């Protein structure tokens, strides 16, 4: 047997780096924020083994579908850790999860979160969860449970990562998506709040190679680089669902209505790849780049890193966080409705009958046909940005 040095007394869990009491303190600090997201559908309180949700209020549904999504924040957490600002990352997490669910017209009912960290600092963990809870409240979604795991030796004392999952519900005959989209439909873009939570590996690489510090004042932003990079993801859930209710996909006779056909959440992969996912085969979305001006953060990153436009377009949202595909008869009303809710929206293109792609199309960075495993329609980016 190898010669090993034995401790004079038995090792404890705390000596291995896990502080159970700190975890309990974190729960005490966050529980009021979590409770604030609970409506009548939530059963029980904070701290149970499982979050419970009463579905009896949903008996009126004719044929309900459950929708689910899971995601994280990615390397944006490194910015939060460096700046020691932790109460905004929760908005990024909720936005990435619930806004995938509302794309199909589903209302997100409840969400859970998971935080892995090297060391539980109660105030830090509580700050993260308060951000998650605030964003859940904005999305009218209950935060019904979560887990904080301390992983000493795997993560450093200042390091953490976050993930979450949510469940929503939608009537089967009100499901939005490619089956609803028709030639002649109009594309309405909704402004992003900034980078959101995608492409930070590229962004951080550009910043590091350029030697820029996070406390650098950048005139184009009117604030520091770090403040700009940490701008929270916009949560569209309530606005998107309200738009779908106001301009329903079904007519009074149950047939195809003159309302919202589909939504596309612009996340990893950029605008074209995500828009292609909600188009049926045979149709092509034609997006006019000149219909919006790229916000300063994207221009700065592109110029600072000499990043090719094609790479920026397939990595970052470039100022468009969500797209609605609507019947042309409601275009103006839909744009105005979003504006009344504080969402900057504009007509950015149309859906047209497509043709079989040529060899030149398939080599063209401005053309995307199908994406992320979905063999759907095509997207063509046209013109130059304003």
Tab-separated table of N, CA and C in Angstrom, residues 141-277:
chain	number	residue	atom	x	y	z
A	141	UNK	N	-44.049	34.143	-15.866
A	141	UNK	CA	-43.662	32.741	-15.730
A	141	UNK	C	-43.253	32.485	-14.278
A	142	UNK	N	-43.728	31.416	-13.696
A	142	UNK	CA	-43.382	31.097	-12.311
A	142	UNK	C	-42.017	30.420	-12.246
A	143	UNK	N	-41.194	30.838	-11.300
A	143	UNK	CA	-39.935	30.160	-11.009
A	143	UNK	C	-40.216	29.181	-9.873
A	144	UNK	N	-40.324	27.904	-10.201
A	144	UNK	CA	-40.842	26.925	-9.237
A	144	UNK	C	-39.758	26.102	-8.564
A	145	UNK	N	-38.531	26.242	-8.968
A	145	UNK	CA	-37.493	25.457	-8.319
A	145	UNK	C	-36.147	25.709	-8.949
A	146	UNK	N	-35.120	25.131	-8.322
A	146	UNK	CA	-33.776	25.293	-8.842
A	146	UNK	C	-32.788	24.507	-8.016
A	147	UNK	N	-31.548	24.590	-8.408
A	147	UNK	CA	-30.484	23.864	-7.719
A	147	UNK	C	-29.211	24.684	-7.784
A	148	UNK	N	-28.506	24.770	-6.655
A	148	UNK	CA	-27.179	25.368	-6.620
A	148	UNK	C	-26.200	24.285	-6.207
A	149	UNK	N	-25.210	24.018	-7.067
A	149	UNK	CA	-24.243	22.959	-6.802
A	149	UNK	C	-22.859	23.560	-6.654
A	150	UNK	N	-22.170	23.183	-5.574
A	150	UNK	CA	-20.819	23.667	-5.315
A	150	UNK	C	-19.826	22.615	-5.804
A	151	UNK	N	-18.935	23.019	-6.728
A	151	UNK	CA	-18.007	22.078	-7.347
A	151	UNK	C	-16.562	22.527	-7.144
A	152	UNK	N	-16.059	22.481	-5.919
A	152	UNK	CA	-14.664	22.877	-5.679
A	152	UNK	C	-13.707	21.938	-6.403
A	153	UNK	N	-12.653	22.500	-6.961
A	153	UNK	CA	-11.690	21.699	-7.704
A	153	UNK	C	-12.035	21.574	-9.171
A	154	UNK	N	-13.309	21.728	-9.504
A	154	UNK	CA	-13.736	21.708	-10.902
A	154	UNK	C	-13.888	23.132	-11.429
A	155	UNK	N	-14.455	24.019	-10.597
A	155	UNK	CA	-14.596	25.430	-10.919
A	155	UNK	C	-13.840	26.247	-9.877
A	156	UNK	N	-13.280	27.388	-10.294
A	156	UNK	CA	-12.586	28.249	-9.354
A	156	UNK	C	-13.557	28.923	-8.406
A	157	UNK	N	-13.062	29.488	-7.315
A	157	UNK	CA	-13.939	30.104	-6.306
A	157	UNK	C	-14.832	31.210	-6.859
A	158	UNK	N	-14.394	31.911	-7.916
A	158	UNK	CA	-15.186	32.992	-8.490
A	158	UNK	C	-16.007	32.547	-9.704
A	159	UNK	N	-15.868	31.303	-10.100
A	159	UNK	CA	-16.494	30.840	-11.342
A	159	UNK	C	-17.865	30.217	-11.088
A	160	UNK	N	-18.752	30.390	-12.054
A	160	UNK	CA	-20.044	29.720	-12.013
A	160	UNK	C	-20.599	29.609	-13.425
A	161	UNK	N	-21.583	28.768	-13.583
A	161	UNK	CA	-22.325	28.682	-14.837
A	161	UNK	C	-23.791	28.491	-14.488
A	162	UNK	N	-24.669	28.913	-15.391
A	162	UNK	CA	-26.107	28.842	-15.136
A	162	UNK	C	-26.809	28.185	-16.316
A	163	UNK	N	-27.882	27.492	-16.009
A	163	UNK	CA	-28.727	26.871	-17.035
A	163	UNK	C	-30.153	26.868	-16.511
A	164	UNK	N	-31.096	26.648	-17.397
A	164	UNK	CA	-32.490	26.625	-16.979
A	164	UNK	C	-33.347	25.880	-17.977
A	165	UNK	N	-34.550	25.575	-17.561
A	165	UNK	CA	-35.526	24.903	-18.420
A	165	UNK	C	-36.905	25.428	-18.072
A	166	UNK	N	-37.781	25.436	-19.069
A	166	UNK	CA	-39.140	25.928	-18.858
A	166	UNK	C	-40.123	25.062	-19.634
A	167	UNK	N	-41.371	25.104	-19.181
A	167	UNK	CA	-42.461	24.388	-19.838
A	167	UNK	C	-43.595	25.361	-20.116
A	168	UNK	N	-44.160	25.267	-21.317
A	168	UNK	CA	-45.282	26.113	-21.696
A	168	UNK	C	-46.407	25.293	-22.290
A	169	UNK	N	-47.491	25.963	-22.670
A	169	UNK	CA	-48.665	25.267	-23.185
A	169	UNK	C	-49.290	26.081	-24.324
A	170	UNK	N	-49.801	25.365	-25.333
A	170	UNK	CA	-50.445	26.006	-26.473
A	170	UNK	C	-51.518	25.073	-27.011
A	171	UNK	N	-52.616	25.650	-27.479
A	171	UNK	CA	-53.632	24.855	-28.154
A	171	UNK	C	-53.067	24.308	-29.468
A	172	UNK	N	-53.381	23.042	-29.759
A	172	UNK	CA	-52.845	22.412	-30.957
A	172	UNK	C	-53.203	23.198	-32.217
A	173	UNK	N	-54.448	23.702	-32.286
A	173	UNK	CA	-54.852	24.404	-33.508
A	173	UNK	C	-54.402	25.860	-33.532
A	174	UNK	N	-53.682	26.300	-32.482
A	174	UNK	CA	-53.128	27.648	-32.458
A	174	UNK	C	-51.599	27.631	-32.526
A	175	UNK	N	-51.049	26.451	-32.768
A	175	UNK	CA	-49.601	26.299	-32.857
A	175	UNK	C	-49.063	27.112	-34.028
A	176	UNK	N	-48.055	27.920	-33.764
A	176	UNK	CA	-47.440	28.752	-34.802
A	176	UNK	C	-46.228	28.044	-35.385
A	177	UNK	N	-45.932	28.341	-36.650
A	177	UNK	CA	-44.761	27.733	-37.253
A	177	UNK	C	-44.858	27.631	-38.753
A	178	UNK	N	-43.978	26.865	-39.367
A	178	UNK	CA	-43.888	26.802	-40.831
A	178	UNK	C	-45.189	26.463	-41.535
A	179	UNK	N	-46.014	25.623	-40.916
A	179	UNK	CA	-47.259	25.221	-41.581
A	179	UNK	C	-48.193	26.394	-41.830
A	180	UNK	N	-48.020	27.489	-41.090
A	180	UNK	CA	-48.896	28.656	-41.219
A	180	UNK	C	-48.414	29.649	-42.276
A	181	UNK	N	-47.125	29.612	-42.595
A	181	UNK	CA	-46.512	30.656	-43.409
A	181	UNK	C	-46.913	30.506	-44.876
A	182	UNK	N	-47.199	31.649	-45.508
A	182	UNK	CA	-47.638	31.676	-46.903
A	182	UNK	C	-46.801	32.689	-47.690
A	183	UNK	N	-46.679	32.469	-48.983
A	183	UNK	CA	-46.058	33.463	-49.853
A	183	UNK	C	-46.850	34.762	-49.758
A	184	UNK	N	-46.155	35.882	-49.667
A	184	UNK	CA	-46.795	37.182	-49.505
A	184	UNK	C	-46.798	37.668	-48.072
A	185	UNK	N	-46.499	36.798	-47.112
A	185	UNK	CA	-46.424	37.236	-45.721
A	185	UNK	C	-45.295	38.240	-45.538
A	186	UNK	N	-45.409	39.001	-44.445
A	186	UNK	CA	-44.465	40.089	-44.177
A	186	UNK	C	-43.624	39.762	-42.952
A	187	UNK	N	-42.348	40.173	-42.999
A	187	UNK	CA	-41.422	39.971	-41.885
A	187	UNK	C	-41.314	41.255	-41.075
A	188	UNK	N	-41.584	41.157	-39.775
A	188	UNK	CA	-41.450	42.302	-38.878
A	188	UNK	C	-40.302	42.020	-37.919
A	189	UNK	N	-39.281	42.887	-37.950
A	189	UNK	CA	-38.160	42.742	-37.035
A	189	UNK	C	-38.414	43.466	-35.730
A	190	UNK	N	-37.909	42.898	-34.643
A	190	UNK	CA	-37.989	43.528	-33.322
A	190	UNK	C	-36.573	43.747	-32.814
A	191	UNK	N	-36.298	44.952	-32.376
A	191	UNK	CA	-34.939	45.328	-31.989
A	191	UNK	C	-34.446	44.524	-30.799
A	192	UNK	N	-33.185	44.150	-30.851
A	192	UNK	CA	-32.539	43.523	-29.698
A	192	UNK	C	-32.064	44.614	-28.743
A	193	UNK	N	-31.704	44.220	-27.541
A	193	UNK	CA	-31.157	45.170	-26.569
A	193	UNK	C	-29.644	45.265	-26.683
A	194	UNK	N	-29.075	44.483	-27.573
A	194	UNK	CA	-27.622	44.431	-27.722
A	194	UNK	C	-27.215	43.050	-28.173
A	195	UNK	N	-26.117	42.565	-27.641
A	195	UNK	CA	-25.593	41.256	-28.036
A	195	UNK	C	-26.471	40.103	-27.570
A	196	UNK	N	-27.313	40.350	-26.574
A	196	UNK	CA	-28.072	39.278	-25.918
A	196	UNK	C	-27.090	38.264	-25.332
A	197	UNK	N	-27.171	36.992	-25.663
A	197	UNK	CA	-26.290	36.013	-25.010
A	197	UNK	C	-25.603	35.091	-26.009
A	198	UNK	N	-25.390	35.582	-27.208
A	198	UNK	CA	-24.797	34.735	-28.246
A	198	UNK	C	-23.554	35.385	-28.839
A	199	UNK	N	-22.588	34.549	-29.189
A	199	UNK	CA	-21.390	35.024	-29.851
A	199	UNK	C	-20.340	35.604	-28.936
A	200	UNK	N	-20.450	35.381	-27.629
A	200	UNK	CA	-19.497	35.993	-26.707
A	200	UNK	C	-18.101	35.390	-26.803
A	201	UNK	N	-17.974	34.188	-27.311
A	201	UNK	CA	-16.630	33.647	-27.518
A	201	UNK	C	-15.896	34.472	-28.562
A	202	UNK	N	-16.594	34.842	-29.640
A	202	UNK	CA	-16.012	35.719	-30.649
A	202	UNK	C	-15.770	37.112	-30.073
A	203	UNK	N	-16.751	37.659	-29.396
A	203	UNK	CA	-16.637	39.014	-28.852
A	203	UNK	C	-15.477	39.120	-27.865
A	204	UNK	N	-15.381	38.168	-26.966
A	204	UNK	CA	-14.307	38.195	-25.966
A	204	UNK	C	-12.937	38.042	-26.617
A	205	UNK	N	-12.876	37.208	-27.670
A	205	UNK	CA	-11.605	37.039	-28.392
A	205	UNK	C	-11.189	38.351	-29.046
A	206	UNK	N	-12.133	39.031	-29.696
A	206	UNK	CA	-11.844	40.314	-30.339
A	206	UNK	C	-11.333	41.317	-29.313
A	207	UNK	N	-12.027	41.418	-28.190
A	207	UNK	CA	-11.660	42.381	-27.148
A	207	UNK	C	-10.280	42.066	-26.579
A	208	UNK	N	-10.019	40.784	-26.340
A	208	UNK	CA	-8.728	40.394	-25.758
A	208	UNK	C	-7.577	40.648	-26.722
A	209	UNK	N	-7.757	40.310	-27.999
A	209	UNK	CA	-6.702	40.531	-28.989
A	209	UNK	C	-6.415	42.023	-29.141
A	210	UNK	N	-7.484	42.836	-29.063
A	210	UNK	CA	-7.311	44.289	-29.187
A	210	UNK	C	-6.710	44.909	-27.929
A	211	UNK	N	-6.734	44.168	-26.825
A	211	UNK	CA	-6.179	44.683	-25.574
A	211	UNK	C	-7.071	45.681	-24.862
A	212	UNK	N	-8.368	45.640	-25.174
A	212	UNK	CA	-9.301	46.555	-24.526
A	212	UNK	C	-9.685	46.027	-23.145
A	213	UNK	N	-9.732	46.905	-22.157
A	213	UNK	CA	-10.184	46.531	-20.819
A	213	UNK	C	-11.675	46.788	-20.694
A	214	UNK	N	-12.323	46.094	-19.780
A	214	UNK	CA	-13.763	46.234	-19.616
A	214	UNK	C	-14.157	47.591	-19.059
A	215	UNK	N	-13.209	48.282	-18.406
A	215	UNK	CA	-13.534	49.610	-17.866
A	215	UNK	C	-13.220	50.732	-18.861
A	216	UNK	N	-12.903	50.369	-20.093
A	216	UNK	CA	-12.608	51.367	-21.116
A	216	UNK	C	-13.887	52.104	-21.503
A	217	UNK	N	-13.846	53.422	-21.469
A	217	UNK	CA	-14.973	54.240	-21.922
A	217	UNK	C	-14.984	54.248	-23.451
A	218	UNK	N	-16.126	53.912	-24.037
A	218	UNK	CA	-16.257	53.844	-25.488
A	218	UNK	C	-17.299	54.873	-25.916
A	219	UNK	N	-16.880	55.848	-26.692
A	219	UNK	CA	-17.768	56.955	-27.049
A	219	UNK	C	-19.000	56.481	-27.808
A	220	UNK	N	-18.830	55.452	-28.649
A	220	UNK	CA	-19.972	54.952	-29.430
A	220	UNK	C	-21.069	54.388	-28.535
A	221	UNK	N	-20.693	53.918	-27.354
A	221	UNK	CA	-21.666	53.323	-26.434
A	221	UNK	C	-22.193	54.331	-25.417
A	222	UNK	N	-21.395	55.355	-25.147
A	222	UNK	CA	-21.772	56.295	-24.096
A	222	UNK	C	-21.624	55.699	-22.716
A	223	UNK	N	-20.825	54.654	-22.609
A	223	UNK	CA	-20.565	53.993	-21.325
A	223	UNK	C	-19.349	53.083	-21.515
A	224	UNK	N	-19.013	52.304	-20.489
A	224	UNK	CA	-17.836	51.460	-20.599
A	224	UNK	C	-18.122	50.226	-21.458
A	225	UNK	N	-17.047	49.621	-21.924
A	225	UNK	CA	-17.166	48.390	-22.699
A	225	UNK	C	-17.854	47.312	-21.875
A	226	UNK	N	-17.466	47.174	-20.609
A	226	UNK	CA	-18.063	46.148	-19.757
A	226	UNK	C	-19.552	46.336	-19.576
A	227	UNK	N	-19.985	47.581	-19.383
A	227	UNK	CA	-21.408	47.854	-19.227
A	227	UNK	C	-22.177	47.488	-20.492
A	228	UNK	N	-21.593	47.760	-21.634
A	228	UNK	CA	-22.243	47.421	-22.901
A	228	UNK	C	-22.330	45.906	-23.089
A	229	UNK	N	-21.248	45.209	-22.781
A	229	UNK	CA	-21.230	43.756	-22.968
A	229	UNK	C	-22.166	43.044	-21.996
A	230	UNK	N	-22.437	43.671	-20.856
A	230	UNK	CA	-23.299	43.037	-19.857
A	230	UNK	C	-24.761	43.454	-19.990
A	231	UNK	N	-25.107	44.249	-20.989
A	231	UNK	CA	-26.502	44.640	-21.204
A	231	UNK	C	-27.371	43.384	-21.270
A	232	UNK	N	-28.432	43.300	-20.459
A	232	UNK	CA	-29.233	42.064	-20.411
A	232	UNK	C	-29.990	41.791	-21.711
A	233	UNK	N	-30.232	40.547	-21.957
A	233	UNK	CA	-31.056	40.112	-23.081
A	233	UNK	C	-32.478	40.634	-22.913
A	234	UNK	N	-33.060	41.124	-23.977
A	234	UNK	CA	-34.461	41.533	-23.934
A	234	UNK	C	-35.337	40.285	-23.876
A	235	UNK	N	-36.310	40.284	-22.976
A	235	UNK	CA	-37.267	39.181	-22.863
A	235	UNK	C	-38.538	39.582	-23.603
A	236	UNK	N	-38.816	38.909	-24.708
A	236	UNK	CA	-39.929	39.270	-25.586
A	236	UNK	C	-41.232	38.545	-25.251
A	237	UNK	N	-41.204	37.586	-24.346
A	237	UNK	CA	-42.319	36.654	-24.169
A	237	UNK	C	-43.674	37.349	-24.070
A	238	UNK	N	-43.827	38.282	-23.162
A	238	UNK	CA	-45.128	38.922	-22.961
A	238	UNK	C	-45.559	39.699	-24.198
A	239	UNK	N	-44.627	40.365	-24.857
A	239	UNK	CA	-44.953	41.158	-26.046
A	239	UNK	C	-45.358	40.264	-27.214
A	240	UNK	N	-44.645	39.170	-27.386
A	240	UNK	CA	-44.920	38.248	-28.486
A	240	UNK	C	-46.281	37.571	-28.309
A	241	UNK	N	-46.556	37.108	-27.100
A	241	UNK	CA	-47.837	36.444	-26.855
A	241	UNK	C	-48.998	37.426	-26.991
A	242	UNK	N	-48.797	38.660	-26.538
A	242	UNK	CA	-49.848	39.667	-26.688
A	242	UNK	C	-50.107	39.948	-28.168
A	243	UNK	N	-49.058	39.990	-28.974
A	243	UNK	CA	-49.223	40.210	-30.413
A	243	UNK	C	-50.002	39.060	-31.038
A	244	UNK	N	-49.676	37.833	-30.640
A	244	UNK	CA	-50.372	36.668	-31.193
A	244	UNK	C	-51.842	36.640	-30.781
A	245	UNK	N	-52.137	37.080	-29.560
A	245	UNK	CA	-53.535	37.129	-29.114
A	245	UNK	C	-54.310	38.217	-29.856
A	246	UNK	N	-53.657	39.333	-30.091
A	246	UNK	CA	-54.314	40.464	-30.747
A	246	UNK	C	-54.568	40.182	-32.223
A	247	UNK	N	-53.648	39.474	-32.849
A	247	UNK	CA	-53.774	39.136	-34.275
A	247	UNK	C	-53.679	37.615	-34.405
A	248	UNK	N	-54.772	36.910	-34.078
A	248	UNK	CA	-54.727	35.443	-33.993
A	248	UNK	C	-54.531	34.776	-35.344
A	249	UNK	N	-53.976	33.576	-35.273
A	249	UNK	CA	-53.704	32.805	-36.479
A	249	UNK	C	-54.967	32.163	-37.042
A	250	UNK	N	-55.980	32.005	-36.189
A	250	UNK	CA	-57.222	31.376	-36.623
A	250	UNK	C	-58.308	32.411	-36.855
A	251	UNK	N	-59.104	32.214	-37.911
A	251	UNK	CA	-60.259	33.060	-38.152
A	251	UNK	C	-61.429	32.633	-37.303
A	252	UNK	N	-62.509	33.411	-37.333
A	252	UNK	CA	-63.683	33.087	-36.523
A	252	UNK	C	-64.303	31.753	-36.923
A	253	UNK	N	-64.100	31.343	-38.178
A	253	UNK	CA	-64.650	30.075	-38.631
A	253	UNK	C	-63.698	28.910	-38.388
A	254	UNK	N	-62.587	29.191	-37.693
A	254	UNK	CA	-61.606	28.151	-37.417
A	254	UNK	C	-60.592	27.957	-38.512
A	255	UNK	N	-60.752	28.662	-39.629
A	255	UNK	CA	-59.794	28.556	-40.717
A	255	UNK	C	-58.597	29.461	-40.496
A	256	UNK	N	-57.670	29.458	-41.464
A	256	UNK	CA	-56.474	30.267	-41.357
A	256	UNK	C	-56.852	31.738	-41.292
A	257	UNK	N	-56.430	32.415	-40.249
A	257	UNK	CA	-56.787	33.808	-40.053
A	257	UNK	C	-55.812	34.763	-40.710
A	258	UNK	N	-55.989	36.021	-40.425
A	258	UNK	CA	-55.122	37.053	-41.001
A	258	UNK	C	-54.281	37.674	-39.895
A	259	UNK	N	-53.538	36.842	-39.206
A	259	UNK	CA	-52.757	37.334	-38.077
A	259	UNK	C	-51.317	36.884	-38.129
A	260	UNK	N	-50.781	36.584	-36.956
A	260	UNK	CA	-49.396	36.139	-36.832
A	260	UNK	C	-49.285	34.697	-37.311
A	261	UNK	N	-48.318	34.432	-38.159
A	261	UNK	CA	-48.094	33.073	-38.674
A	261	UNK	C	-47.016	32.322	-37.900
A	262	UNK	N	-45.930	33.038	-37.598
A	262	UNK	CA	-44.784	32.385	-36.958
A	262	UNK	C	-43.903	33.452	-36.316
A	263	UNK	N	-43.043	33.004	-35.407
A	263	UNK	CA	-42.006	33.844	-34.823
A	263	UNK	C	-40.669	33.145	-34.981
A	264	UNK	N	-39.610	33.926	-35.042
A	264	UNK	CA	-38.256	33.389	-35.031
A	264	UNK	C	-37.451	34.125	-33.972
A	265	UNK	N	-36.888	33.359	-33.043
A	265	UNK	CA	-36.041	33.915	-31.994
A	265	UNK	C	-34.610	33.910	-32.523
A	266	UNK	N	-34.011	35.078	-32.648
A	266	UNK	CA	-32.684	35.183	-33.252
A	266	UNK	C	-31.621	34.972	-32.183
A	267	UNK	N	-31.065	33.771	-32.158
A	267	UNK	CA	-30.051	33.411	-31.164
A	267	UNK	C	-28.802	32.941	-31.911
A	268	UNK	N	-28.137	31.905	-31.405
A	268	UNK	CA	-26.924	31.413	-32.045
A	268	UNK	C	-27.171	31.032	-33.498
A	269	UNK	N	-26.306	31.486	-34.386
A	269	UNK	CA	-26.475	31.223	-35.805
A	269	UNK	C	-26.911	32.443	-36.577
A	270	UNK	N	-27.406	33.471	-35.865
A	270	UNK	CA	-27.774	34.712	-36.513
A	270	UNK	C	-29.162	34.709	-37.112
A	271	UNK	N	-29.494	35.807	-37.773
A	271	UNK	CA	-30.831	36.052	-38.286
A	271	UNK	C	-31.248	35.041	-39.344
A	272	UNK	N	-30.454	34.865	-40.379
A	272	UNK	CA	-30.869	34.031	-41.510
A	272	UNK	C	-31.098	32.584	-41.095
A	273	UNK	N	-30.185	32.015	-40.334
A	273	UNK	CA	-30.305	30.609	-39.946
A	273	UNK	C	-31.523	30.365	-39.078
A	274	UNK	N	-31.818	31.287	-38.167
A	274	UNK	CA	-32.969	31.093	-37.293
A	274	UNK	C	-34.287	31.367	-38.002
A	275	UNK	N	-34.301	32.310	-38.922
A	275	UNK	CA	-35.513	32.575	-39.685
A	275	UNK	C	-35.838	31.407	-40.614
A	276	UNK	N	-34.827	30.788	-41.179
A	276	UNK	CA	-35.046	29.648	-42.073
A	276	UNK	C	-35.744	28.492	-41.360
A	277	UNK	N	-35.578	28.387	-40.053
A	277	UNK	CA	-36.166	27.290	-39.284
A	277	UNK	C	-37.695	27.355	-39.229
